[in-house]
Structures are given as structure tokens and as C-alpha cells.
Coordinates of C-alpha atoms and ligand atoms in Angstrom, one line a residue:
M198 CA -9.2 8.5 18.4
L199 CA -9.7 9.0 14.6
R200 CA -7.0 6.4 14.0
A201 CA -8.8 3.9 16.2
A202 CA -12.1 4.6 14.4
L203 CA -10.6 4.2 10.9
L204 CA -8.9 1.0 12.0
W205 CA -12.2 -0.3 13.4
L206 CA -13.9 0.5 10.1
S207 CA -11.1 -1.3 8.2
E208 CA -12.4 -4.5 9.7
R209 CA -16.1 -4.0 8.6
P210 CA -16.7 -5.7 5.3
A211 CA -20.3 -4.5 5.3
V212 CA -19.1 -0.9 5.2
F213 CA -16.9 -1.8 2.1
D214 CA -20.0 -3.3 0.3
F215 CA -21.6 0.1 0.8
I216 CA -18.6 2.3 -0.1
K217 CA -17.1 0.4 -3.0
R218 CA -20.0 1.7 -5.2
N219 CA -19.1 5.2 -4.2
G220 CA -17.0 7.1 -6.8
M221 CA -15.4 9.3 -4.2
A222 CA -14.1 6.3 -2.2
R223 CA -12.7 4.7 -5.4
R224 CA -10.9 7.9 -6.2
M225 CA -9.5 8.0 -2.7
A226 CA -8.2 4.5 -3.2
R227 CA -6.4 5.4 -6.4
R228 CA -4.0 7.5 -4.5
F229 CA -2.6 4.4 -2.7
V230 CA -3.6 1.5 -5.0
A231 CA -2.3 1.2 -8.6
G232 CA -5.7 0.0 -9.9
E233 CA -8.0 -3.0 -9.9
G234 CA -6.3 -5.1 -12.6
L235 CA -2.8 -6.6 -13.0
E236 CA -2.3 -4.4 -16.1
H237 CA -2.6 -1.3 -13.8
A238 CA 0.0 -2.8 -11.5
E239 CA 2.3 -3.5 -14.4
E240 CA 2.0 0.1 -15.6
A241 CA 2.9 1.4 -12.2
T242 CA 5.8 -1.0 -12.0
R243 CA 7.1 0.0 -15.4
E244 CA 7.0 3.6 -14.4
L245 CA 8.9 3.0 -11.2
N246 CA 11.4 0.7 -12.9
G247 CA 12.0 3.6 -15.3
R248 CA 13.2 5.5 -12.3
D249 CA 15.5 2.7 -11.3
V250 CA 13.2 1.7 -8.4
T251 CA 12.1 -1.9 -7.9
V252 CA 8.7 -3.0 -6.8
T253 CA 6.9 -5.6 -4.7
L254 CA 3.4 -6.3 -6.0
D255 CA 0.6 -6.8 -3.5
P256 CA -2.5 -8.5 -4.8
L257 CA -5.0 -7.0 -2.3
G258 CA -7.0 -9.4 -0.2
E259 CA -7.2 -10.6 3.4
S260 CA -8.9 -13.4 5.2
V261 CA -10.8 -15.8 2.9
R262 CA -13.9 -17.7 3.7
S263 CA -13.4 -21.0 1.8
A264 CA -10.6 -23.2 0.4
D265 CA -11.8 -22.2 -3.1
E266 CA -11.2 -18.5 -2.4
A267 CA -7.7 -19.4 -1.0
A268 CA -7.0 -21.5 -4.1
S269 CA -8.0 -18.5 -6.2
A270 CA -5.6 -16.2 -4.3
R271 CA -2.8 -18.7 -4.7
D272 CA -3.5 -18.9 -8.5
T273 CA -3.5 -15.1 -8.7
A274 CA -0.1 -15.0 -7.0
I275 CA 1.2 -17.6 -9.6
T276 CA -0.2 -15.6 -12.5
I277 CA 1.6 -12.5 -11.2
L278 CA 4.9 -14.4 -10.9
D279 CA 4.5 -15.7 -14.4
R280 CA 3.8 -12.2 -15.7
I281 CA 6.8 -10.7 -13.9
H282 CA 8.9 -13.4 -15.5
E283 CA 7.5 -12.9 -19.0
T284 CA 7.8 -9.1 -18.9
G285 CA 11.2 -9.0 -17.1
L286 CA 9.8 -6.3 -14.7
A287 CA 12.0 -5.7 -11.7
A288 CA 9.4 -6.8 -9.1
N289 CA 8.7 -9.5 -6.6
I290 CA 5.5 -10.2 -4.6
S291 CA 4.1 -9.7 -1.1
L292 CA 1.3 -11.9 0.2
K293 CA -0.8 -12.4 3.3
L294 CA -1.2 -15.9 4.9
T295 CA -4.9 -15.2 5.7
Q296 CA -5.4 -14.8 1.9
M297 CA -4.0 -18.3 1.6
G298 CA -6.4 -19.8 4.1
L299 CA -4.6 -19.4 7.5
D300 CA -7.9 -18.8 9.3
L301 CA -9.5 -21.9 7.8
D302 CA -6.5 -24.4 8.3
P303 CA -2.8 -23.6 8.7
E304 CA -2.0 -26.7 6.6
L305 CA -4.0 -25.3 3.7
A306 CA -2.2 -22.0 3.9
A307 CA 1.2 -23.8 4.1
D308 CA 0.3 -26.0 1.0
N309 CA -0.8 -22.9 -1.0
M310 CA 2.4 -21.1 0.0
C311 CA 4.6 -24.0 -1.0
T312 CA 2.9 -24.1 -4.5
I313 CA 3.6 -20.4 -4.9
L314 CA 7.2 -20.7 -3.6
E315 CA 8.0 -23.6 -6.0
R316 CA 7.1 -21.3 -8.9
A317 CA 9.0 -18.4 -7.4
R318 CA 12.1 -20.5 -6.9
S319 CA 12.0 -21.7 -10.5
Y320 CA 12.1 -18.0 -11.5
E321 CA 14.8 -17.2 -8.9
T322 CA 12.5 -14.5 -7.5
F323 CA 11.3 -13.7 -4.0
V324 CA 8.0 -13.8 -2.0
R325 CA 7.5 -11.7 1.1
I326 CA 4.9 -12.8 3.7
D327 CA 3.3 -9.6 5.0
M328 CA 2.7 -9.5 8.8
E329 CA -0.9 -9.1 9.9
A330 CA -2.5 -8.3 13.3
S331 CA -0.7 -9.7 16.4
D332 CA -2.8 -12.8 16.7
Y333 CA -1.2 -14.0 13.4
V334 CA 2.4 -13.3 14.4
Q335 CA 3.1 -16.7 16.1
P336 CA 1.4 -18.8 13.4
T337 CA 3.2 -16.8 10.7
L338 CA 6.7 -17.1 12.2
D339 CA 6.1 -20.8 13.0
L340 CA 5.1 -21.6 9.5
F341 CA 8.1 -19.6 8.2
A342 CA 10.7 -21.1 10.5
E343 CA 9.5 -24.7 10.5
R344 CA 8.4 -25.2 7.0
L345 CA 8.9 -22.4 4.4
H346 CA 12.4 -21.1 5.3
P347 CA 14.0 -24.6 5.6
E348 CA 12.6 -25.6 2.2
Y349 CA 12.8 -22.3 0.2
G350 CA 15.6 -20.4 2.0
A351 CA 16.2 -17.0 0.4
T352 CA 13.1 -17.3 -1.9
V353 CA 10.9 -16.3 1.1
G354 CA 11.0 -13.6 3.8
V355 CA 8.9 -12.2 6.6
V356 CA 8.0 -8.9 8.2
I357 CA 8.7 -7.7 11.8
Q358 CA 6.6 -4.9 13.4
S359 CA 8.6 -2.6 15.7
M360 CA 5.4 -1.7 17.7
L361 CA 5.3 -5.3 19.1
R362 CA 7.0 -5.9 22.4
R363 CA 8.1 -9.4 21.3
S364 CA 9.9 -8.1 18.1
A365 CA 13.4 -7.8 19.6
E366 CA 13.4 -11.5 20.4
D367 CA 11.9 -12.4 17.0
V368 CA 14.5 -10.4 15.2
E369 CA 17.3 -12.3 17.0
R370 CA 15.8 -15.6 16.0
L371 CA 15.4 -14.5 12.4
I372 CA 19.0 -13.3 12.3
E373 CA 20.1 -16.8 13.5
L374 CA 18.1 -18.3 10.7
H375 CA 19.8 -15.9 8.2
A376 CA 16.2 -15.0 7.1
R377 CA 15.3 -12.0 5.0
V378 CA 13.3 -9.5 7.1
R379 CA 11.3 -6.3 6.3
L380 CA 11.1 -4.0 9.3
V381 CA 7.9 -1.9 9.6
K382 CA 6.3 0.0 12.5
G383 CA 3.0 -2.0 12.3
A384 CA -0.3 -0.9 10.9
Y385 CA -2.9 -2.7 13.1
M386 CA -4.7 -1.6 16.3
E387 CA -3.1 -3.6 19.1
P388 CA -3.7 -3.9 22.9
G389 CA -1.1 -2.4 25.3
E390 CA -0.1 -5.9 26.5
V391 CA 1.4 -6.8 23.2
A392 CA 2.3 -3.4 21.6
F393 CA 4.0 -0.2 22.8
P394 CA 1.1 2.4 23.2
D395 CA 3.5 5.3 22.9
K396 CA 4.7 6.3 19.4
R397 CA 8.1 7.3 20.8
D398 CA 8.7 3.7 22.0
V399 CA 7.6 2.3 18.6
D400 CA 10.1 4.6 16.9
D401 CA 12.9 3.7 19.4
S402 CA 12.2 0.1 18.9
F403 CA 12.4 0.6 15.1
A404 CA 15.8 2.3 15.4
Q405 CA 17.2 -0.5 17.5
L406 CA 15.8 -3.3 15.4
A407 CA 17.1 -1.6 12.2
E408 CA 20.6 -1.5 13.7
R409 CA 20.4 -5.2 14.6
L410 CA 19.2 -6.1 11.1
L411 CA 21.7 -3.9 9.4
A412 CA 24.6 -5.3 11.5
S413 CA 23.7 -9.0 11.3
G414 CA 20.7 -9.5 9.0
N415 CA 20.4 -10.9 5.5
Y416 CA 19.6 -8.0 3.1
P417 CA 17.1 -6.3 5.4
A418 CA 14.4 -4.0 4.1
V419 CA 14.0 -0.8 6.2
A420 CA 10.3 0.1 5.4
T421 CA 9.2 3.5 6.6
H422 CA 8.5 7.0 5.4
D423 CA 9.9 8.4 8.7
E424 CA 12.8 10.6 7.6
R425 CA 14.3 10.6 11.1
L426 CA 14.5 6.8 11.2
I427 CA 15.7 6.6 7.6
E428 CA 18.5 9.0 8.5
H429 CA 19.3 7.0 11.6
A430 CA 19.6 3.8 9.5
R431 CA 21.8 5.6 6.9
A432 CA 24.1 7.0 9.6
Y433 CA 24.4 3.6 11.3
A434 CA 25.2 1.9 8.0
A435 CA 27.8 4.5 7.1
A436 CA 29.4 4.4 10.6
H437 CA 29.7 0.6 10.4
E438 CA 30.9 0.5 6.7
I439 CA 27.7 -1.4 5.7
K440 CA 27.5 -0.9 1.9
N441 CA 24.3 0.5 0.3
G442 CA 23.8 -2.7 -1.6
A443 CA 23.6 -4.7 1.6
Y444 CA 20.0 -3.5 2.4
E445 CA 17.1 -1.6 0.8
F446 CA 14.6 1.0 1.8
Q447 CA 11.0 0.4 1.0
M448 CA 8.0 2.7 0.9
L449 CA 4.3 2.5 0.0
Y450 CA 2.9 3.4 -3.4
G451 CA 1.6 7.0 -3.3
V452 CA 3.5 8.1 -0.2
R453 CA 6.6 10.4 -0.2
R454 CA 7.7 10.1 -3.8
D455 CA 10.1 13.0 -3.1
L456 CA 11.9 11.0 -0.4
M457 CA 12.0 8.0 -2.7
A458 CA 13.7 10.0 -5.4
R459 CA 16.2 11.5 -3.0
L460 CA 17.2 8.1 -1.5
R461 CA 17.6 6.6 -5.0
A462 CA 19.7 9.6 -6.1
A463 CA 21.9 9.1 -3.1
G464 CA 22.6 5.5 -4.3
H465 CA 20.2 3.5 -2.1
N466 CA 18.3 0.5 -3.3
M467 CA 14.7 1.5 -3.2
R468 CA 11.6 -0.7 -3.5
I469 CA 8.0 0.4 -3.7
Y470 CA 5.1 -1.7 -2.4
V471 CA 2.4 -1.5 -5.1
P472 CA -1.0 -2.9 -4.1
F473 CA -3.7 -3.6 -6.7
G474 CA -7.0 -5.4 -7.0
T475 CA -10.6 -5.0 -6.1
D476 CA -10.3 -5.7 -2.4
W477 CA -8.8 -2.3 -1.5
Y478 CA -11.0 -1.2 1.4
P479 CA -9.1 -2.4 4.5
Y480 CA -5.8 -1.3 2.9
L481 CA -7.1 2.2 2.2
M482 CA -8.5 2.6 5.7
R483 CA -5.1 1.6 7.3
R484 CA -3.4 4.2 5.1
L485 CA -5.9 6.9 6.1
A486 CA -5.4 5.9 9.8
E487 CA -1.7 6.4 9.5
R488 CA -2.3 10.0 8.4
P489 CA -5.9 11.2 8.9
A490 CA -4.8 14.5 7.3
N491 CA -5.0 12.4 4.1
L492 CA -8.8 12.4 4.4
A493 CA -8.9 16.2 4.2
F494 CA -6.2 16.3 1.5
I495 CA -8.0 13.8 -0.7
A496 CA -11.4 15.4 -0.1
A497 CA -10.1 18.8 -1.0
N498 CA -8.5 17.4 -4.2
I499 CA -11.8 15.8 -5.3
V500 CA -13.8 18.9 -4.6
R501 CA -11.2 21.0 -6.6
E502 CA -11.3 18.5 -9.6
T503 CA -15.1 18.3 -9.5
F504 CA -15.4 22.1 -9.8
A505 CA -12.7 22.3 -12.4
R506 CA -14.7 19.8 -14.6
S507 CA -18.1 21.5 -14.1
Ligands
FDA26 P1 4.8 7.1 10.5 O1 3.4 6.6 10.4 O2 5.3 7.6 11.8 O3 4.9 8.2 9.4 C1 6.1 9.0 9.2 C2 5.8 10.0 8.1 O4 5.6 9.3 6.8 C3 4.5 10.8 8.3 O5 4.8 12.0 9.1 C4 4.1 11.2 6.9 O6 4.9 12.2 6.4 C5 4.5 10.0 6.1 N1 3.4 9.0 6.0 C6 3.3 7.8 6.6 N2 2.2 7.2 6.2 C7 1.6 8.0 5.3 C8 0.4 7.9 4.6 N3 -0.4 6.8 4.6 N4 0.1 8.9 3.7 C9 0.9 10.0 3.6 N5 2.0 10.1 4.3 C10 2.4 9.2 5.2 N6 2.5 -2.9 8.2 C11 2.2 -4.1 8.7 O7 1.6 -4.2 9.8 N7 2.5 -5.3 8.1 C12 3.2 -5.3 6.9 O8 3.5 -6.3 6.3 C13 3.6 -4.0 6.3 N8 4.2 -3.9 5.1 C14 4.7 -2.7 4.7 C15 5.5 -2.6 3.6 C16 6.1 -1.4 3.3 C17 7.0 -1.3 2.1 C18 5.8 -0.2 4.1 C19 6.5 1.1 3.7 C20 5.0 -0.3 5.1 C21 4.4 -1.5 5.5 N9 3.5 -1.6 6.6 C22 3.2 -2.9 7.0 C23 2.9 -0.4 7.1 C24 3.7 0.1 8.3 O9 3.5 -0.7 9.4 C25 3.2 1.5 8.7 O10 1.9 1.5 9.1 C26 3.4 2.6 7.6 O11 4.6 2.4 6.9 C27 3.4 4.0 8.2 O12 4.4 4.1 9.1 P2 5.8 5.0 8.9 O13 6.9 4.0 9.2 O14 5.8 5.5 7.5 O15 5.8 6.0 10.0

């Protein structure tokens, strides 16, 4: 119920206009978002690289309203790629197709992505296309399979959400393409026709899809903070003599740093998803929806800090 309410709020830009001026909300965001500027993202990346952990930078932003806004998101992505190249940081980037104009015109989004991927290829780096709500899955996978993957190969990868009923078939198609896949549970509110309503089914699906990707995928990313599923993936890889270097674990900035450190110490490749930018509201609401206890935790911290200062 609370999860549904938070996800509903995540799609209300008017609420963001109201809360972005609120100091408490901004402090809440700082737990999950590196900061508003690229310099903050670089600082977080340097710190993580210092722990031998790689990063994927996410310039926050979702559906744009004009071709100019999409062009600006594209140029931001290129600036980040340039900066990663100049600084030598161990990072790549994650983007959303709606940022690139998918809602306005799929051709526009495709052209913007191609411009970004040209630059990424020249730097021999990698761009991940995040997966958004279920209505976007088919257009995203079509664009990936028909245009981006044939042209840019291992420079570009996609995301599969284990909560979706269609994902087992999508994974098989992506394995055939030898595409790079990040596996997640899925962060959006979805109807029962397209997604498993029961969390146990989402988790079972994650375990099965992780096995398929570990066995036959191309450097899959197992992206979860769920220790049981992480152990399942590790045990499967060990039993099938799949080397640590053949896949990576991924987690979100600000979540389970203890687990991140343990996996890295055990010799696993570990990448952290580091979001930054001014458009943090929908991202923050999805993180709170995943664990509504964060609301109480963050509020308690803010109260403690406020009293400590006064
Ligand atoms: P689950 O929600 O079951 O949580 C397992 C445990 O992890 C919890 O018990 C808690 O301990 C901890 N935890 C999880 N979330 C937490 C939080 N916010 N705060 C504190 N603790 C938390 N989704 C999507 O739809 N499209 C995408 O492209 C991506 N991309 C992506 C990249 C990466 C690197 C990650 C890790 C995740 C995504 N996601 C995503 C989000 C994903 O779909 C999912 O919503 C979150 O990862 C939370 O699910 P878990 O797998 O962690 O399991």
C-alpha cells in the first residue's frame, strides 16, 4: 500500500516542484544521489574506485517534453563520457531512452543514442540502457536489437526485469544476440497481467534468469541487494566453474555498502550505480518505495542531526 503510494507520487512532477525547495527532501535524496553536479558524481566515483569498485554514472532525468530537452540530455551524456575519458575514472554510463526523446519520436531517441554510442565506441567504453516501466520494454528492446546492437555491439547493453512475465523469453533472445544484460527485479508499479504480483515469484524468476545469463550470457550484471539471490548466483557460478571475471555484481549508491565490500573482498567484480543531477525526485521515490523503512530511518537521522546542531 505504502509502496504503491510512493510509486504513484514518483510520477507526479507537481509534487516535485513543491518538495525540491524543501531542505529535508534534499537531504533525503543525498543518501541515494551523489549530488547535483558532475563534480559530485566524480568525487563519489573516485572514492569507490579507491575501493577497487567500478561505477556506472546515471545522469538523472526521465521523459522529456521537447527535442531540445532530449538534445540537452544527449549532450550531457557526451560530456560525461568525455570527462570519464579525461580523468581515467573506472566508470561507464547508464541512460534512459525517455530522456533521449522516446515519448516524442522513437527515431529521435535512436539518433540521440547513436550520437552517444559513436563517442562511447571511440573511447572503448560502455553505455547501458536502463529499463523503464513495462510500456517501454518492447520499444526499448526493438531499438536495441534492430539498430543499436547490430551497429555498436558490445558498446551497448540493456536491462531485464525479473518481475515481468515476458522476461524469460527476452533473456533467451538476448543470449542469442550475445548481448550484455543487467538483471534487476524491476522498480515500477506494474499490472498483474504483465508482472508477477507475488514477490516470491519475482525472486524465483530472478534466480532462474541469473542462472541462464551466467551459463550463456555475455558478461551479465547481477544487480540486486538481495543476499539470498546473490548467494544463489555465486553458488551456481561456482558449481558450473564460471569464473568471477565472467560476470559482475551491481548495487545502487547508498545501499548495502557492507555487502559491496564483502563481495569485493571475495574477489567479485563490483559496480555501483551512481545517480546525480537535479532531477532526483522520481528516483528517490522509487528507492523509498523499495524499502519504506528508509523513510523512518532518514527522518530519524535528520531529527538527530538537527538537534545535535542546535
Ligand atoms: P529487494 O527490494 O527485495 O531488496 C533486498 C534487500 O536489499 C532489502 O531487504 C534491503 O536490505 C536491501 N534494499 C533494497 N533496496 C533498498 C533501498 N532502496 N534502501 C535500503 N536497502 C535496500 N530497476 C529497473 O526497473 N530498471 C533499471 O534499469 C534498474 N537498474 C538498476 C541498476 C542497479 C545497479 C540496481 C542495483 C538496481 C536497478 N534497478 C532497476 C532497481 C531494481 O529493479 C530494484 O528495484 C532494486 O534493486 C531493489 O531490489 P533488490 O533486488 O535489491 O531486492
